[in-house]
Amino acid sequence: MTAFEPAPLISIAPMMDWTDSHCRVLHRLLTACARLYTEMVTADAVLHGDRTRLLGFDPSEHPVALQLGGSEPAKLAEAARIGADLGYDEINLNVGCPSDRVQSGRFGACLMQEPALVADCMAAMAKAVSVPVTVKCRIGVDDQDPEIALRDLVRLCADAGASIFAVHARKAWLQGLSPKENREVPPLDYDLVYRIKRENPRLTIVLNGGVQSLDEAATHLAHVDGVMLGRAAYQNPAMLAGLDARFFGGAPRNLDTAVEYYCAYVEEKLAEGVRLHAMTKHMLGLYNGRPGARLFRRHLSENATRPAAGIAVLRDALAFVAREREPA
Ligand SMILES: Cc1cc2nc3c(=O)[nH]c(=O)nc-3n(C[C@H](O)[C@H](O)[C@H](O)COP(=O)(O)O)c2cc1C
C-alpha cells in the first residue's frame, strides 16, 4: 500500500448463530482493522424485540456494521435509525440469504428479483441515518442473468445512496438447495465482481465467497476495494492475527496474548451469568494445526456446555495446546 492508495476494506461476514457479540469480541482481539458484521436481524425484530439482546455490542467491536433483513422501506429506515443511534458504524441490508424462512418474509436473496424495491429500501435507510448504508447481495438468483441482475441492483442502489456493495460471487437457487448448499454448489464468478468494480470506479466493491486465506484476499484486492471473509475466518480465526500487518501496516497480533484477553472477557461475562459455551464455541478452531488442538476442542466440546462450567474448563482446555506468550 502506498501513501496514495486507500486502505482496503477487509471484513468478516455476517453469519447467523456465529458472529454474535462474543465472536466479534474474539475477532477484534485478533484484528483491530477488519470491519465486523452482526448476524442478520430483521427490521421487525429491531422494532419489536429485545433490543439489548439483539443489538447489544461491546465498545471494543468498532468498526461494526449492523445487518438488517427486511423489504419494507419505512420499517428498515426506523430499524436503521435505531441501529445508528446505538452506535453502529454502518447499516447493511441482506439481499443474499436464501433460506425458506427469509423468502416467506420476502427478504434476503429473493430481493435480487426486485432491485427497485431494494433501492427504495436503501433510499429510506440513507435518509434516516448519517452512517453508510450498504448492501450484501448475490450475483443473481435462479435463472436470472447475473450480468444483468447484479448491474441493475448496483446501479439502482447506488443511485439511492448505497455506498458499499459486498457481493457473494455466486447465484442462489431459491428452490431445491439448502442454505448450506447455496454457499457451496453454485459456481463462483469472481470476474463478474471485478468487472463491476471496473465499471463503477467510485463505488466500494467488496468481494465475498470462498476466500480461504490472506494470500487469496491479496489477489482479489488487485481488482476490488475489499474482501469479506466468512467461513474461513470463523473456522480458522488464527488467520486474523496476521491481517493488520499484512494489509494495514499494523503490528501482527500474538494469538496467545489475544486469547488471554479473551479469557478475561469470558470471566467478566461469566460473572454476569453468560454461559461458558456461548463464548468458547467461537474458539474451537483457534488452534487448528497446533499440537494439542484436538484435545483442546474435545475438552471444550465435552465440558463447556455443562450448566455450571466456569473458567477452569477453558483454562484446562488451553493447557492441552502448546502456547507462546509475548514477553510482558
Ligand atoms: C453459518 C452461516 C450463517 C450465515 N448467515 C448470514 C447472515 O445472517 N447474513 C448474510 O448476509 N449472510 C450470511 N451467511 C453467508 C456469509 O455471510 C457469506 O456470504 C458466505 O458464507 C460466503 O462467504 P465464505 O465463502 O467466505 O464463507 C452465513 C454463512 C454461514 C456459514
Short mmCIF file of N, CA, C and O in Angstrom, two decimals, residues 42-124:
data_model
loop_
_atom_site.label_atom_id
_atom_site.label_comp_id
_atom_site.label_asym_id
_atom_site.label_seq_id
_atom_site.Cartn_x
_atom_site.Cartn_y
_atom_site.Cartn_z
N THR A 42 -33.83 -9.02 11.73
CA THR A 42 -34.91 -8.48 10.88
C THR A 42 -35.34 -7.12 11.42
O THR A 42 -35.24 -6.84 12.62
N ALA A 43 -35.87 -6.31 10.50
CA ALA A 43 -36.34 -4.97 10.90
C ALA A 43 -37.45 -5.12 11.96
O ALA A 43 -37.48 -4.36 12.94
N ASP A 44 -38.32 -6.11 11.77
CA ASP A 44 -39.40 -6.31 12.76
C ASP A 44 -38.83 -6.62 14.13
O ASP A 44 -39.34 -6.14 15.15
N ALA A 45 -37.78 -7.44 14.17
CA ALA A 45 -37.18 -7.79 15.47
C ALA A 45 -36.58 -6.54 16.12
O ALA A 45 -36.69 -6.34 17.33
N VAL A 46 -35.95 -5.70 15.31
CA VAL A 46 -35.37 -4.47 15.86
C VAL A 46 -36.49 -3.60 16.45
O VAL A 46 -36.35 -3.03 17.53
N LEU A 47 -37.60 -3.53 15.71
CA LEU A 47 -38.67 -2.63 16.15
C LEU A 47 -39.40 -3.18 17.37
O LEU A 47 -39.80 -2.41 18.25
N HIS A 48 -39.60 -4.50 17.42
CA HIS A 48 -40.47 -5.05 18.46
C HIS A 48 -39.77 -5.97 19.46
O HIS A 48 -40.38 -6.38 20.44
N GLY A 49 -38.51 -6.35 19.19
CA GLY A 49 -37.85 -7.36 20.02
C GLY A 49 -37.06 -6.76 21.18
O GLY A 49 -37.13 -5.56 21.45
N ASP A 50 -36.32 -7.63 21.84
CA ASP A 50 -35.50 -7.26 22.98
C ASP A 50 -34.19 -6.65 22.44
O ASP A 50 -33.27 -7.37 22.04
N ARG A 51 -34.13 -5.32 22.43
CA ARG A 51 -33.01 -4.65 21.74
C ARG A 51 -31.67 -4.92 22.40
O ARG A 51 -30.64 -5.00 21.73
N THR A 52 -31.68 -5.05 23.72
CA THR A 52 -30.40 -5.30 24.38
C THR A 52 -29.82 -6.63 23.91
O THR A 52 -28.64 -6.75 23.59
N ARG A 53 -30.69 -7.63 23.83
CA ARG A 53 -30.22 -8.96 23.43
C ARG A 53 -29.85 -8.98 21.94
O ARG A 53 -28.83 -9.52 21.55
N LEU A 54 -30.68 -8.34 21.13
CA LEU A 54 -30.49 -8.44 19.67
C LEU A 54 -29.41 -7.50 19.15
O LEU A 54 -28.73 -7.81 18.18
N LEU A 55 -29.27 -6.35 19.79
CA LEU A 55 -28.42 -5.32 19.20
C LEU A 55 -27.24 -4.92 20.08
O LEU A 55 -26.41 -4.11 19.65
N GLY A 56 -27.19 -5.46 21.31
CA GLY A 56 -26.12 -5.06 22.21
C GLY A 56 -24.76 -5.43 21.64
O GLY A 56 -24.61 -6.48 21.01
N PHE A 57 -23.78 -4.57 21.81
CA PHE A 57 -22.42 -4.94 21.39
C PHE A 57 -21.42 -4.30 22.32
O PHE A 57 -21.72 -3.36 23.05
N ASP A 58 -20.22 -4.86 22.30
CA ASP A 58 -19.15 -4.38 23.17
C ASP A 58 -18.46 -3.19 22.50
O ASP A 58 -18.25 -3.22 21.28
N PRO A 59 -18.10 -2.17 23.27
CA PRO A 59 -17.45 -0.99 22.64
C PRO A 59 -16.19 -1.35 21.86
O PRO A 59 -15.84 -0.65 20.91
N SER A 60 -15.54 -2.44 22.23
CA SER A 60 -14.30 -2.81 21.52
C SER A 60 -14.57 -3.23 20.08
O SER A 60 -13.65 -3.33 19.27
N GLU A 61 -15.83 -3.51 19.74
CA GLU A 61 -16.12 -4.09 18.42
C GLU A 61 -15.98 -3.12 17.25
O GLU A 61 -15.89 -3.56 16.11
N HIS A 62 -15.96 -1.83 17.49
CA HIS A 62 -15.88 -0.88 16.36
C HIS A 62 -14.64 -1.15 15.51
O HIS A 62 -13.60 -1.48 16.06
N PRO A 63 -14.71 -0.94 14.18
CA PRO A 63 -15.91 -0.64 13.42
C PRO A 63 -16.79 -1.86 13.23
O PRO A 63 -16.31 -2.92 12.80
N VAL A 64 -18.09 -1.68 13.52
CA VAL A 64 -19.01 -2.81 13.47
C VAL A 64 -20.28 -2.39 12.73
O VAL A 64 -20.80 -1.28 12.95
N ALA A 65 -20.73 -3.27 11.83
CA ALA A 65 -21.90 -2.98 11.00
C ALA A 65 -23.07 -3.84 11.45
O ALA A 65 -22.89 -5.02 11.79
N LEU A 66 -24.25 -3.25 11.43
CA LEU A 66 -25.48 -3.99 11.74
C LEU A 66 -26.08 -4.46 10.43
O LEU A 66 -26.32 -3.64 9.53
N GLN A 67 -26.33 -5.77 10.31
CA GLN A 67 -27.02 -6.25 9.13
C GLN A 67 -28.51 -6.43 9.40
O GLN A 67 -28.90 -7.12 10.34
N LEU A 68 -29.31 -5.80 8.55
CA LEU A 68 -30.77 -5.89 8.68
C LEU A 68 -31.33 -6.79 7.61
O LEU A 68 -30.78 -6.91 6.51
N GLY A 69 -32.48 -7.41 7.93
CA GLY A 69 -33.27 -8.13 6.94
C GLY A 69 -34.63 -7.49 6.87
O GLY A 69 -35.18 -7.10 7.90
N GLY A 70 -35.16 -7.38 5.66
CA GLY A 70 -36.49 -6.80 5.52
C GLY A 70 -36.68 -6.28 4.11
O GLY A 70 -35.75 -6.31 3.29
N SER A 71 -37.88 -5.82 3.81
CA SER A 71 -38.13 -5.24 2.49
C SER A 71 -39.16 -4.11 2.55
O SER A 71 -39.68 -3.71 1.52
N GLU A 72 -39.45 -3.64 3.77
CA GLU A 72 -40.38 -2.52 3.88
C GLU A 72 -39.58 -1.26 4.23
O GLU A 72 -39.00 -1.16 5.32
N PRO A 73 -39.55 -0.30 3.28
CA PRO A 73 -38.67 0.85 3.46
C PRO A 73 -38.87 1.57 4.79
O PRO A 73 -37.88 1.92 5.47
N ALA A 74 -40.12 1.77 5.21
CA ALA A 74 -40.34 2.57 6.44
C ALA A 74 -39.80 1.82 7.66
O ALA A 74 -39.15 2.41 8.54
N LYS A 75 -40.05 0.50 7.70
CA LYS A 75 -39.55 -0.28 8.85
C LYS A 75 -38.02 -0.34 8.85
O LYS A 75 -37.38 -0.24 9.89
N LEU A 76 -37.46 -0.52 7.65
CA LEU A 76 -35.99 -0.58 7.58
C LEU A 76 -35.37 0.75 7.98
O LEU A 76 -34.33 0.79 8.64
N ALA A 77 -36.02 1.84 7.57
CA ALA A 77 -35.49 3.17 7.93
C ALA A 77 -35.50 3.34 9.45
O ALA A 77 -34.51 3.81 10.04
N GLU A 78 -36.57 2.91 10.08
CA GLU A 78 -36.67 3.06 11.53
C GLU A 78 -35.65 2.13 12.23
O GLU A 78 -34.97 2.54 13.18
N ALA A 79 -35.53 0.91 11.72
CA ALA A 79 -34.55 -0.03 12.30
C ALA A 79 -33.13 0.51 12.12
O ALA A 79 -32.28 0.41 13.02
N ALA A 80 -32.87 1.09 10.95
CA ALA A 80 -31.54 1.66 10.69
C ALA A 80 -31.26 2.80 11.67
O ALA A 80 -30.15 2.92 12.22
N ARG A 81 -32.27 3.63 11.89
CA ARG A 81 -32.08 4.76 12.80
C ARG A 81 -31.76 4.27 14.21
O ARG A 81 -30.86 4.78 14.89
N ILE A 82 -32.48 3.23 14.63
CA ILE A 82 -32.23 2.67 15.97
C ILE A 82 -30.80 2.13 16.04
O ILE A 82 -30.06 2.38 17.00
N GLY A 83 -30.39 1.43 14.99
CA GLY A 83 -29.03 0.88 14.96
C GLY A 83 -27.98 1.99 15.00
O GLY A 83 -27.00 1.91 15.75
N ALA A 84 -28.19 3.01 14.19
CA ALA A 84 -27.21 4.11 14.15
C ALA A 84 -27.17 4.84 15.49
O ALA A 84 -26.09 5.20 15.98
N ASP A 85 -28.33 5.03 16.10
CA ASP A 85 -28.36 5.69 17.42
C ASP A 85 -27.60 4.87 18.47
O ASP A 85 -27.03 5.43 19.40
N LEU A 86 -27.62 3.55 18.31
CA LEU A 86 -26.89 2.70 19.27
C LEU A 86 -25.39 2.73 19.01
O LEU A 86 -24.61 2.23 19.82
N GLY A 87 -25.00 3.28 17.86
CA GLY A 87 -23.56 3.45 17.61
C GLY A 87 -22.98 2.57 16.52
O GLY A 87 -21.77 2.57 16.30
N TYR A 88 -23.84 1.81 15.82
CA TYR A 88 -23.29 1.01 14.71
C TYR A 88 -22.68 1.94 13.65
O TYR A 88 -23.20 3.03 13.40
N ASP A 89 -21.59 1.47 13.04
CA ASP A 89 -20.83 2.30 12.11
C ASP A 89 -21.33 2.20 10.68
O ASP A 89 -20.90 2.96 9.80
N GLU A 90 -22.18 1.23 10.42
CA GLU A 90 -22.69 1.00 9.06
C GLU A 90 -23.97 0.21 9.21
O GLU A 90 -24.09 -0.60 10.14
N ILE A 91 -24.93 0.44 8.32
CA ILE A 91 -26.15 -0.36 8.32
C ILE A 91 -26.22 -1.07 6.98
O ILE A 91 -26.21 -0.43 5.92
N ASN A 92 -26.29 -2.39 7.04
CA ASN A 92 -26.22 -3.21 5.83
C ASN A 92 -27.54 -3.94 5.61
O ASN A 92 -28.17 -4.37 6.57
N LEU A 93 -27.93 -4.07 4.36
CA LEU A 93 -29.17 -4.80 4.05
C LEU A 93 -28.82 -6.15 3.43
O LEU A 93 -28.03 -6.23 2.49
N ASN A 94 -29.47 -7.19 3.94
CA ASN A 94 -29.23 -8.55 3.44
C ASN A 94 -30.06 -8.80 2.18
O ASN A 94 -31.28 -8.85 2.22
N VAL A 95 -29.35 -8.96 1.06
CA VAL A 95 -30.01 -9.32 -0.20
C VAL A 95 -29.34 -10.61 -0.70
O VAL A 95 -29.14 -10.80 -1.90
N GLY A 96 -28.97 -11.48 0.26
CA GLY A 96 -28.22 -12.66 -0.16
C GLY A 96 -28.63 -13.96 0.48
O GLY A 96 -28.25 -15.03 0.01
N CYS A 97 -29.45 -13.88 1.54
CA CYS A 97 -29.75 -15.11 2.27
C CYS A 97 -30.90 -15.86 1.60
O CYS A 97 -31.96 -15.27 1.36
N PRO A 98 -30.71 -17.14 1.28
CA PRO A 98 -31.72 -17.86 0.51
C PRO A 98 -32.65 -18.77 1.34
O PRO A 98 -33.39 -19.55 0.76
N SER A 99 -32.64 -18.69 2.67
CA SER A 99 -33.41 -19.70 3.42
C SER A 99 -34.91 -19.51 3.21
O SER A 99 -35.38 -18.40 2.91
N ASP A 100 -35.67 -20.59 3.38
CA ASP A 100 -37.13 -20.55 3.16
C ASP A 100 -37.78 -19.52 4.08
O ASP A 100 -38.68 -18.79 3.70
N ARG A 101 -37.29 -19.50 5.31
CA ARG A 101 -37.88 -18.60 6.30
C ARG A 101 -37.77 -17.15 5.83
O ARG A 101 -38.69 -16.37 5.93
N VAL A 102 -36.63 -16.85 5.27
CA VAL A 102 -36.36 -15.49 4.80
C VAL A 102 -37.20 -15.18 3.56
O VAL A 102 -37.77 -14.12 3.42
N GLN A 103 -37.33 -16.19 2.66
CA GLN A 103 -38.13 -15.96 1.44
C GLN A 103 -39.58 -15.70 1.77
O GLN A 103 -40.24 -14.87 1.15
N SER A 104 -40.10 -16.42 2.78
CA SER A 104 -41.52 -16.22 3.10
C SER A 104 -41.74 -14.82 3.65
O SER A 104 -42.82 -14.26 3.56
N GLY A 105 -40.69 -14.23 4.23
CA GLY A 105 -40.79 -12.84 4.69
C GLY A 105 -40.45 -11.85 3.59
O GLY A 105 -40.35 -10.66 3.83
N ARG A 106 -40.21 -12.33 2.37
CA ARG A 106 -39.88 -11.50 1.21
C ARG A 106 -38.65 -10.64 1.48
O ARG A 106 -38.67 -9.44 1.29
N PHE A 107 -37.61 -11.26 1.97
CA PHE A 107 -36.34 -10.54 2.01
C PHE A 107 -35.20 -11.52 1.83
O PHE A 107 -35.43 -12.70 1.58
N GLY A 108 -33.97 -11.02 1.91
CA GLY A 108 -32.84 -11.88 1.59
C GLY A 108 -32.65 -11.95 0.08
O GLY A 108 -32.99 -11.02 -0.66
N ALA A 109 -32.14 -13.12 -0.39
CA ALA A 109 -31.73 -13.24 -1.79
C ALA A 109 -32.86 -13.03 -2.78
O ALA A 109 -32.63 -12.56 -3.90
N CYS A 110 -34.11 -13.36 -2.38
CA CYS A 110 -35.19 -13.21 -3.37
C CYS A 110 -35.36 -11.76 -3.79
O CYS A 110 -35.92 -11.47 -4.85
N LEU A 111 -34.83 -10.83 -3.00
CA LEU A 111 -34.91 -9.42 -3.38
C LEU A 111 -34.04 -9.09 -4.60
O LEU A 111 -34.18 -8.01 -5.19
N MET A 112 -33.15 -10.01 -4.98
CA MET A 112 -32.39 -9.78 -6.23
C MET A 112 -33.37 -9.59 -7.40
O MET A 112 -33.03 -8.97 -8.40
N GLN A 113 -34.59 -10.16 -7.24
CA GLN A 113 -35.59 -10.04 -8.31
C GLN A 113 -36.37 -8.73 -8.24
O GLN A 113 -37.20 -8.46 -9.09
N GLU A 114 -36.13 -7.96 -7.20
CA GLU A 114 -36.88 -6.70 -7.04
C GLU A 114 -35.93 -5.54 -6.75
O GLU A 114 -36.00 -4.90 -5.69
N PRO A 115 -35.03 -5.26 -7.70
CA PRO A 115 -34.00 -4.24 -7.43
C PRO A 115 -34.59 -2.85 -7.14
O PRO A 115 -34.01 -2.11 -6.34
N ALA A 116 -35.73 -2.55 -7.74
CA ALA A 116 -36.31 -1.21 -7.49
C ALA A 116 -36.79 -1.11 -6.04
O ALA A 116 -36.65 -0.06 -5.39
N LEU A 117 -37.33 -2.22 -5.52
CA LEU A 117 -37.77 -2.22 -4.12
C LEU A 117 -36.54 -2.10 -3.19
O LEU A 117 -36.56 -1.36 -2.20
N VAL A 118 -35.48 -2.82 -3.52
CA VAL A 118 -34.26 -2.71 -2.70
C VAL A 118 -33.76 -1.27 -2.71
O VAL A 118 -33.37 -0.73 -1.66
N ALA A 119 -33.82 -0.65 -3.88
CA ALA A 119 -33.37 0.75 -3.97
C ALA A 119 -34.26 1.66 -3.11
O ALA A 119 -33.75 2.57 -2.44
N ASP A 120 -35.56 1.40 -3.08
CA ASP A 120 -36.44 2.19 -2.21
C ASP A 120 -36.03 2.00 -0.75
O ASP A 120 -36.05 2.95 0.05
N CYS A 121 -35.71 0.77 -0.40
CA CYS A 121 -35.27 0.49 0.99
C CYS A 121 -33.99 1.27 1.30
O CYS A 121 -33.87 1.89 2.36
N MET A 122 -33.05 1.23 0.35
CA MET A 122 -31.78 1.92 0.60
C MET A 122 -31.98 3.42 0.71
O MET A 122 -31.37 4.08 1.55
N ALA A 123 -32.86 3.95 -0.14
CA ALA A 123 -33.11 5.41 -0.10
C ALA A 123 -33.69 5.79 1.26
O ALA A 123 -33.28 6.79 1.88
N ALA A 124 -34.64 4.97 1.75
CA ALA A 124 -35.27 5.28 3.04
C ALA A 124 -34.24 5.17 4.17
O ALA A 124 -34.20 6.01 5.09
#
